mmCIF file of C-alpha atoms in Angstrom:
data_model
loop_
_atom_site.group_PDB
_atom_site.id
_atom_site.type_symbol
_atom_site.label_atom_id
_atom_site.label_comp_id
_atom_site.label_asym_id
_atom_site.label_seq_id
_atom_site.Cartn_x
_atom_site.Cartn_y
_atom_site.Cartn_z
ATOM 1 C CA UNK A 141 8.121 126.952 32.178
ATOM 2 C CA UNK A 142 6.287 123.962 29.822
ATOM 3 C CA UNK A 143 8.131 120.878 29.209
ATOM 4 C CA UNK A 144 7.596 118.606 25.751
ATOM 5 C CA UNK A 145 6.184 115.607 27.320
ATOM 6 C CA UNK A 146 8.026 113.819 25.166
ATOM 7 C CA UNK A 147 11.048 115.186 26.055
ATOM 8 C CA UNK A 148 10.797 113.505 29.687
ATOM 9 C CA UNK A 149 9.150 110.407 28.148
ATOM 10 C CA UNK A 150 12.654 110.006 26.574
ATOM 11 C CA UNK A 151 14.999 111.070 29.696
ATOM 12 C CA UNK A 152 12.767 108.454 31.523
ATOM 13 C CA UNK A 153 13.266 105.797 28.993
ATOM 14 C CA UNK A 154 17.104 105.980 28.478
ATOM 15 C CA UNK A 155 17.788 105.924 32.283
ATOM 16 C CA UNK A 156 15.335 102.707 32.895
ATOM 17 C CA UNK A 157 17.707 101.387 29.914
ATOM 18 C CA UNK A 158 20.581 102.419 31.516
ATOM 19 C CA UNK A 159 19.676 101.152 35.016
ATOM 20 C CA UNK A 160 18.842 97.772 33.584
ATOM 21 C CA UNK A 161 22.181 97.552 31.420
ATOM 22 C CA UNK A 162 22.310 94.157 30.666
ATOM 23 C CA UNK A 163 25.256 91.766 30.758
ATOM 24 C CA UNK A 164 28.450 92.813 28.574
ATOM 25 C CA UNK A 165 28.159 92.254 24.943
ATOM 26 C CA UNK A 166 30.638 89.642 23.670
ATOM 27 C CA UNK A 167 34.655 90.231 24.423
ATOM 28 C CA UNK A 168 35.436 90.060 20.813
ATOM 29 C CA UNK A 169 33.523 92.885 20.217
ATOM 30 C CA UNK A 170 34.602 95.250 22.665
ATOM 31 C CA UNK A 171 37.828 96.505 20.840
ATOM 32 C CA UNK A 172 37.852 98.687 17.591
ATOM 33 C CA UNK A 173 40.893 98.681 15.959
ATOM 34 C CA UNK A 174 40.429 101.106 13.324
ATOM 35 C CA UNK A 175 39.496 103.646 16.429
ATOM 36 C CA UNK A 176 41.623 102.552 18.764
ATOM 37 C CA UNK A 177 39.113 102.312 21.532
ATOM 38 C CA UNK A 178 37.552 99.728 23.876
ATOM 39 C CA UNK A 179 33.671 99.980 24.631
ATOM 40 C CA UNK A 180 33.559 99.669 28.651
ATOM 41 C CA UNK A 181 30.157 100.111 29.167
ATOM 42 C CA UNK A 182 27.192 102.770 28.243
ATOM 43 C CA UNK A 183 26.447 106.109 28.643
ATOM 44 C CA UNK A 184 22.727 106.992 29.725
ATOM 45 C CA UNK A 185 21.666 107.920 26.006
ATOM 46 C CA UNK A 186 22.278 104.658 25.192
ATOM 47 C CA UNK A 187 25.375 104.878 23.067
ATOM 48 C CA UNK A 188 28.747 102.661 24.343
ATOM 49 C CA UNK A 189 31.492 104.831 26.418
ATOM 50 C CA UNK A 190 34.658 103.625 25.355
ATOM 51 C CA UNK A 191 38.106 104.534 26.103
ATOM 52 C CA UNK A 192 40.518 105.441 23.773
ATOM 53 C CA UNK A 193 43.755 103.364 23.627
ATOM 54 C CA UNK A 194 45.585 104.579 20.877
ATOM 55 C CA UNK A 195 44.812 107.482 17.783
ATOM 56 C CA UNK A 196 46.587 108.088 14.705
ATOM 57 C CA UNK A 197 49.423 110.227 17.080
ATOM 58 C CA UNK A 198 50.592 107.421 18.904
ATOM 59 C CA UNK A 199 49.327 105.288 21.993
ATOM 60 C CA UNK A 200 47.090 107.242 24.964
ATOM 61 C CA UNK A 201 47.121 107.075 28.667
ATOM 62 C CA UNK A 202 44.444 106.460 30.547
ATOM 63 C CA UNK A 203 43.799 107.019 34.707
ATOM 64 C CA UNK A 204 40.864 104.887 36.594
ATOM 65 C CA UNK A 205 39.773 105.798 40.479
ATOM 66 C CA UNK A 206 37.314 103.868 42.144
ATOM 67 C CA UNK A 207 37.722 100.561 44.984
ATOM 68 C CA UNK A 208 38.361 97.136 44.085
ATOM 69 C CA UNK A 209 35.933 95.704 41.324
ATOM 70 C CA UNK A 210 36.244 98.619 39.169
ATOM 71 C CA UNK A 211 36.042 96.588 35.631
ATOM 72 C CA UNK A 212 39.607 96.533 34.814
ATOM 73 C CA UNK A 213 39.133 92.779 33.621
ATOM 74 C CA UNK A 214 37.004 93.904 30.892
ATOM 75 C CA UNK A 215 39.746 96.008 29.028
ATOM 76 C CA UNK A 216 41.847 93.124 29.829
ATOM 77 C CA UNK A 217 39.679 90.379 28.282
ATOM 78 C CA UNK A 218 39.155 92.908 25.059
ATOM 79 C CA UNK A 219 43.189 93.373 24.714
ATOM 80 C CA UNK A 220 43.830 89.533 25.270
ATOM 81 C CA UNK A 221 41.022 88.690 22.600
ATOM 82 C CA UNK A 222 43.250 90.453 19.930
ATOM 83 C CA UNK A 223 46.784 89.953 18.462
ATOM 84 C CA UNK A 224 46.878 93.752 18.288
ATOM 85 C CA UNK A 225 47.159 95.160 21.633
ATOM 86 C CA UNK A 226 49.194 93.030 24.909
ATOM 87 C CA UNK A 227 48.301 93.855 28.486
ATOM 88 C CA UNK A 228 51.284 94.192 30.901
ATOM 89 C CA UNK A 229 50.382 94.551 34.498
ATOM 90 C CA UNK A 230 52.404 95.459 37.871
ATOM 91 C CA UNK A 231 49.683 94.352 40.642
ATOM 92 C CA UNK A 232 51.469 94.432 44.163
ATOM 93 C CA UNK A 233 49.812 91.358 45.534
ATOM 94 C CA UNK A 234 47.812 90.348 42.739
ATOM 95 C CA UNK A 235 44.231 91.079 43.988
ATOM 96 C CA UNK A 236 43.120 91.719 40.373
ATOM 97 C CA UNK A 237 45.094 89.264 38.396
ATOM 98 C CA UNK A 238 45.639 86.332 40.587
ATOM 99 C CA UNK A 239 43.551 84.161 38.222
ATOM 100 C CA UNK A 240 44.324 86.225 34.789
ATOM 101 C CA UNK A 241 47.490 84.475 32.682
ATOM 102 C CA UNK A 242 48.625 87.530 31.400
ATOM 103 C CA UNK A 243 51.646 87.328 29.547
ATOM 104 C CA UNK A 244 53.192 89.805 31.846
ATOM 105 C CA UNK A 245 52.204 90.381 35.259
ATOM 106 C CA UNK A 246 54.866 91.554 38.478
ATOM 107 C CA UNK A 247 52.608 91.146 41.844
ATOM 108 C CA UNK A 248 55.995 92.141 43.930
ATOM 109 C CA UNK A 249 57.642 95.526 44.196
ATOM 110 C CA UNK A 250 61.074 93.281 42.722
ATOM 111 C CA UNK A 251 59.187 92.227 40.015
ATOM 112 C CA UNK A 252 57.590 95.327 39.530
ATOM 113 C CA UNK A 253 61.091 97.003 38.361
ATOM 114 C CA UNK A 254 62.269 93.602 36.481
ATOM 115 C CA UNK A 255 58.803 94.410 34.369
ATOM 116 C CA UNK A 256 59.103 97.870 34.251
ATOM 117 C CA UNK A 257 63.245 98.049 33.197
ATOM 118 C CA UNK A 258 61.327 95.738 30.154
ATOM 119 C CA UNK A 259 58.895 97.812 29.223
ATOM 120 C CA UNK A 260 61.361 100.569 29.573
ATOM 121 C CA UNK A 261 63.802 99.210 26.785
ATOM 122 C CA UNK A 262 60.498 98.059 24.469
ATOM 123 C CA UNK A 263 59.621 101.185 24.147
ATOM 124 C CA UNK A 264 63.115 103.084 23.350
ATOM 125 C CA UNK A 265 63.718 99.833 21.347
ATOM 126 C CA UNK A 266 60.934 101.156 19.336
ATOM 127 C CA UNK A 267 61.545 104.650 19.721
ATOM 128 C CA UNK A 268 64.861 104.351 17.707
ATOM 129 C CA UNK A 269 63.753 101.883 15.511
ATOM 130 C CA UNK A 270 61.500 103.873 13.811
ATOM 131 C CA UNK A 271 58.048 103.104 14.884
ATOM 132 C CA UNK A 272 56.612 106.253 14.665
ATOM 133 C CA UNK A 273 57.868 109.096 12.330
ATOM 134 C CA UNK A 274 58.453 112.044 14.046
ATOM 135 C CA UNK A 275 54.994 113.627 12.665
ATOM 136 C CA UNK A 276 53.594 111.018 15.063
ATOM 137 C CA UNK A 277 51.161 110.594 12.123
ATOM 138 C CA UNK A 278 49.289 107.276 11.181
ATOM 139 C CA UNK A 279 50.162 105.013 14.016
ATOM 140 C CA UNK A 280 48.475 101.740 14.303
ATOM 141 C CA UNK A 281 49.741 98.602 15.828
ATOM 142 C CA UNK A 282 50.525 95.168 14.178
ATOM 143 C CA UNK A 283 50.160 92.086 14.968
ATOM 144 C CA UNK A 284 54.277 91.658 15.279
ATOM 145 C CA UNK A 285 54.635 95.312 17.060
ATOM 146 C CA UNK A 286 51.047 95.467 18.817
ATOM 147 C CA UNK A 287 50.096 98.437 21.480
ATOM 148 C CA UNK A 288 51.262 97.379 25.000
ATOM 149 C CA UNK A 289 49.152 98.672 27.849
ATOM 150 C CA UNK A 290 50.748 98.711 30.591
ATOM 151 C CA UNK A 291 48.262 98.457 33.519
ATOM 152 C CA UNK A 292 49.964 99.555 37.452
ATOM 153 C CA UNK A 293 47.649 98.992 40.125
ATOM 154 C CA UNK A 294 48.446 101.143 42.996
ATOM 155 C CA UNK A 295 50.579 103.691 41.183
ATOM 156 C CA UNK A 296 50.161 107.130 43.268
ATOM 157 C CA UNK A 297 51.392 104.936 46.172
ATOM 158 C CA UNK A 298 54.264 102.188 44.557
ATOM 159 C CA UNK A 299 56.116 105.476 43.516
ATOM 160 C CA UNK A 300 56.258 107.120 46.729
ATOM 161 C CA UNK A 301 57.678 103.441 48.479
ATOM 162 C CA UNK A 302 59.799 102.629 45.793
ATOM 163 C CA UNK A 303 62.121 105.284 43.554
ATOM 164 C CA UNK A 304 62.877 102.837 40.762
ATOM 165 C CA UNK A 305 59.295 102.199 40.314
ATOM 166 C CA UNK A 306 58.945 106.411 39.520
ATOM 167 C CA UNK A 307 62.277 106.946 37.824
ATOM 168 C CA UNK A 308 61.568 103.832 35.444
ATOM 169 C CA UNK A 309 57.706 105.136 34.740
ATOM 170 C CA UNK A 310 58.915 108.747 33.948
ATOM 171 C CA UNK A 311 61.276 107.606 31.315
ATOM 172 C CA UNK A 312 58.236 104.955 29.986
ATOM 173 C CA UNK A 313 55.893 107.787 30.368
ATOM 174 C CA UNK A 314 58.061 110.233 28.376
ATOM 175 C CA UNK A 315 58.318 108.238 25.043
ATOM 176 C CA UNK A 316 55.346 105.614 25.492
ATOM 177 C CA UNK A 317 53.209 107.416 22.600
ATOM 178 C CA UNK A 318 55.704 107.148 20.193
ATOM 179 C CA UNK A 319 56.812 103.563 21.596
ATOM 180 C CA UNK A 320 52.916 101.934 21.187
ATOM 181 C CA UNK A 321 52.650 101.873 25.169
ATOM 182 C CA UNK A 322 49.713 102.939 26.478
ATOM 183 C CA UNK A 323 50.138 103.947 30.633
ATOM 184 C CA UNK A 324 47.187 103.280 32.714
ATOM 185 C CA UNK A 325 47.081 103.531 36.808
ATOM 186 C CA UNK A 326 44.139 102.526 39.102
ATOM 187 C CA UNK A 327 43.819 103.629 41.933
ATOM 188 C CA UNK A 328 41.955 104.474 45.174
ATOM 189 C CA UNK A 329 39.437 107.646 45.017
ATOM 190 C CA UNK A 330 41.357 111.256 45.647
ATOM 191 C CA UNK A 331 44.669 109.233 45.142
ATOM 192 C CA UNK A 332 47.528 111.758 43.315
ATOM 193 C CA UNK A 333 50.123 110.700 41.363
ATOM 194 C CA UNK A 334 53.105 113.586 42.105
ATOM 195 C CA UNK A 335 55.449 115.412 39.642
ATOM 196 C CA UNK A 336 56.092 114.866 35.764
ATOM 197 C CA UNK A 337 54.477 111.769 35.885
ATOM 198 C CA UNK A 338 51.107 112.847 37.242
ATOM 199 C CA UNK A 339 50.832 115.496 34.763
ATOM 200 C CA UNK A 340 51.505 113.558 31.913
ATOM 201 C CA UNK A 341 48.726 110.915 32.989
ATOM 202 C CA UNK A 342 46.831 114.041 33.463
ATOM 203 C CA UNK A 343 46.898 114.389 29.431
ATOM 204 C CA UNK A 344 44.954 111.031 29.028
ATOM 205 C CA UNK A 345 41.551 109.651 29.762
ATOM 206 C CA UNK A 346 40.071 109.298 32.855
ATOM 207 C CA UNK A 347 37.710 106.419 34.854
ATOM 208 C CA UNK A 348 35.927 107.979 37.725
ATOM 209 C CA UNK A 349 33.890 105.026 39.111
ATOM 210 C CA UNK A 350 31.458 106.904 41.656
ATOM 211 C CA UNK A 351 29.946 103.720 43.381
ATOM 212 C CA UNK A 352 31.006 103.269 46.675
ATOM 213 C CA UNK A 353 32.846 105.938 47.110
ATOM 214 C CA UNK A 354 32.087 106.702 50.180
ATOM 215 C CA UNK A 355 31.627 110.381 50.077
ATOM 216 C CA UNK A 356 27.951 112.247 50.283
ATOM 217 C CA UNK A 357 25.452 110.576 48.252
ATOM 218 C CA UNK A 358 27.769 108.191 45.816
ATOM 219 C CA UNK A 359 26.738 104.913 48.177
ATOM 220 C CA UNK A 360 23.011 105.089 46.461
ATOM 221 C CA UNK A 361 24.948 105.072 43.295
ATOM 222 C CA UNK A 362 24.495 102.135 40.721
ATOM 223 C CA UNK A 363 27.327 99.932 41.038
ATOM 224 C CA UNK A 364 29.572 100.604 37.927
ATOM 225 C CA UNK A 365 28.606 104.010 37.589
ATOM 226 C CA UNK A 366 31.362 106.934 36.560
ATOM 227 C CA UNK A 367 32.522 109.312 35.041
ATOM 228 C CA UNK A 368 34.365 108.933 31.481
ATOM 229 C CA UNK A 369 36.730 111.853 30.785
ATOM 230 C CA UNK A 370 38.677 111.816 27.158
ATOM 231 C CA UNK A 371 41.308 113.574 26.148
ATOM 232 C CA UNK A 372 40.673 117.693 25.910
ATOM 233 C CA UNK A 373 36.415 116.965 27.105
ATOM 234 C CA UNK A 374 34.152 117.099 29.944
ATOM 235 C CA UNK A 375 33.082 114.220 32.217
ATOM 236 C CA UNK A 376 30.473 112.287 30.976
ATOM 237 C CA UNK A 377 28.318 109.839 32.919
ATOM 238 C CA UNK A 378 28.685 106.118 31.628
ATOM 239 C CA UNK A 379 27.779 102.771 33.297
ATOM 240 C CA UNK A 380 30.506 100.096 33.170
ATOM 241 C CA UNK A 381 29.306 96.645 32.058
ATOM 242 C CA UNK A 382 28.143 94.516 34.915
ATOM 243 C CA UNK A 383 30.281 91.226 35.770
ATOM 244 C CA UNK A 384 30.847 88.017 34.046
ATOM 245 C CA UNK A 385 29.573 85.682 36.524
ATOM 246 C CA UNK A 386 32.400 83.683 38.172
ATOM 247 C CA UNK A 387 35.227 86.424 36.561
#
């Protein structure tokens, strides 16, 4: 079978692009409002991956696998750099935002359910005060209601130790599109998160960060490689954006 040259030229070029993805662009950039997305790195043809935070229907959930390191920062520095979305975090011991002053942050299981219980009323706050109509059509945030994402670190595990944690994310879970909250765990490769919850989560995006996995061949893998997933598509291969020095 004959290959176009120029066919492979092109494959050749957009992966030595890829492989040489240069440092993020700036943070104020990263977040489209009018598409609700943030742009967390590149896929190999060159175009940005980005992850969808929020569509005219109401706020999206998003799931991210991979070990420590996985990039979560840069949604975090996109959503702090505008007055339209606020990132909440539960981080049992705070190994990814020790030194990040977001406005809320619980890095103990006590403060875990104090956050949650708040994010909990926020959102049925919002629920019954109208924020959405019940066509779930034209959402966008504001800067005085703005999309909350609501980052838990750990998840598949914290609900298995801890009952509150699960009973206070299924009721979050159930009405955060309609609320403006947008539910995103991280966890460890091949973790599960079990029952209603899980399968809701299953109905967002998904981060599989391949690099250092620690299966087959995924150790030769390009740090910050993965695969995107959105909402009703396939897997696609994207590159996360390499680390601000001293982050």
């Amino acid at each position: 079978m004959h290959t176009d040259p120029s066919v492979d030229s092109l494959a050749t070029d957009r992966l030595a692009a890829w492989q040489s993805l240069s440092a993020r662009p700036s943070t104020e950039t990263l977040f489209d409002a009018d598409a609700g997305t943030v742009a967390i790195g590149r896929h190999p043809e060159g175009n940005d991956a980005v992850l969808e935070l929020y569509s005219s229907e109401g706020a999206t959930h998003a799931t991210i696998t991979g070990r420590p390191g996985i990039g979560v920062g840069t949604l975090w520095d996109a959503e702090e750099a505008t007055a339209l979305v606020e990132p909440w975090a539960v981080d049992p011991g705070g190994a990814h935002t020790a030194h990040r002053p977001l406005l809320r942050c619980a890095d103990t299981a006590e403060r875990a359910v104090e956050l949650l219980a708040e994010a909990r009323e926020l959102v049925l706050s919002r629920v019954h005060g109208g924020l959405l109509q019940l066509t779930l059509k034209g959402y966008r945030p504001t800067d005085g209601q703005p999309l909350v994402t609501l980052t838990v670190v750990g998840l598949a595990d914290l609900v298995q130790q801890d009952r509150r944690i699960g009973r206070e994310l299924e009721v979050i879970a159930r009405w955060a599109r309609r609320g403006g909250l947008s539910l995103r765990s991280v966890d460890r490769p091949g973790a599960a998160v079990p029952g209603l919850l899980g399968q809701i989560l299953a109905g967002g995006s998904r981060i599989e960060l391949l690099a250092g996995a620690g299966s087959g061949g995924e150790d030769q893998v390009l740090p910050g490689t993965g695969l995107l997933t959105l909402p009703f598509g396939e897997p696609v291969p994207f590159r996360a954006w390499p680390p601000v020095p001293g982050a």
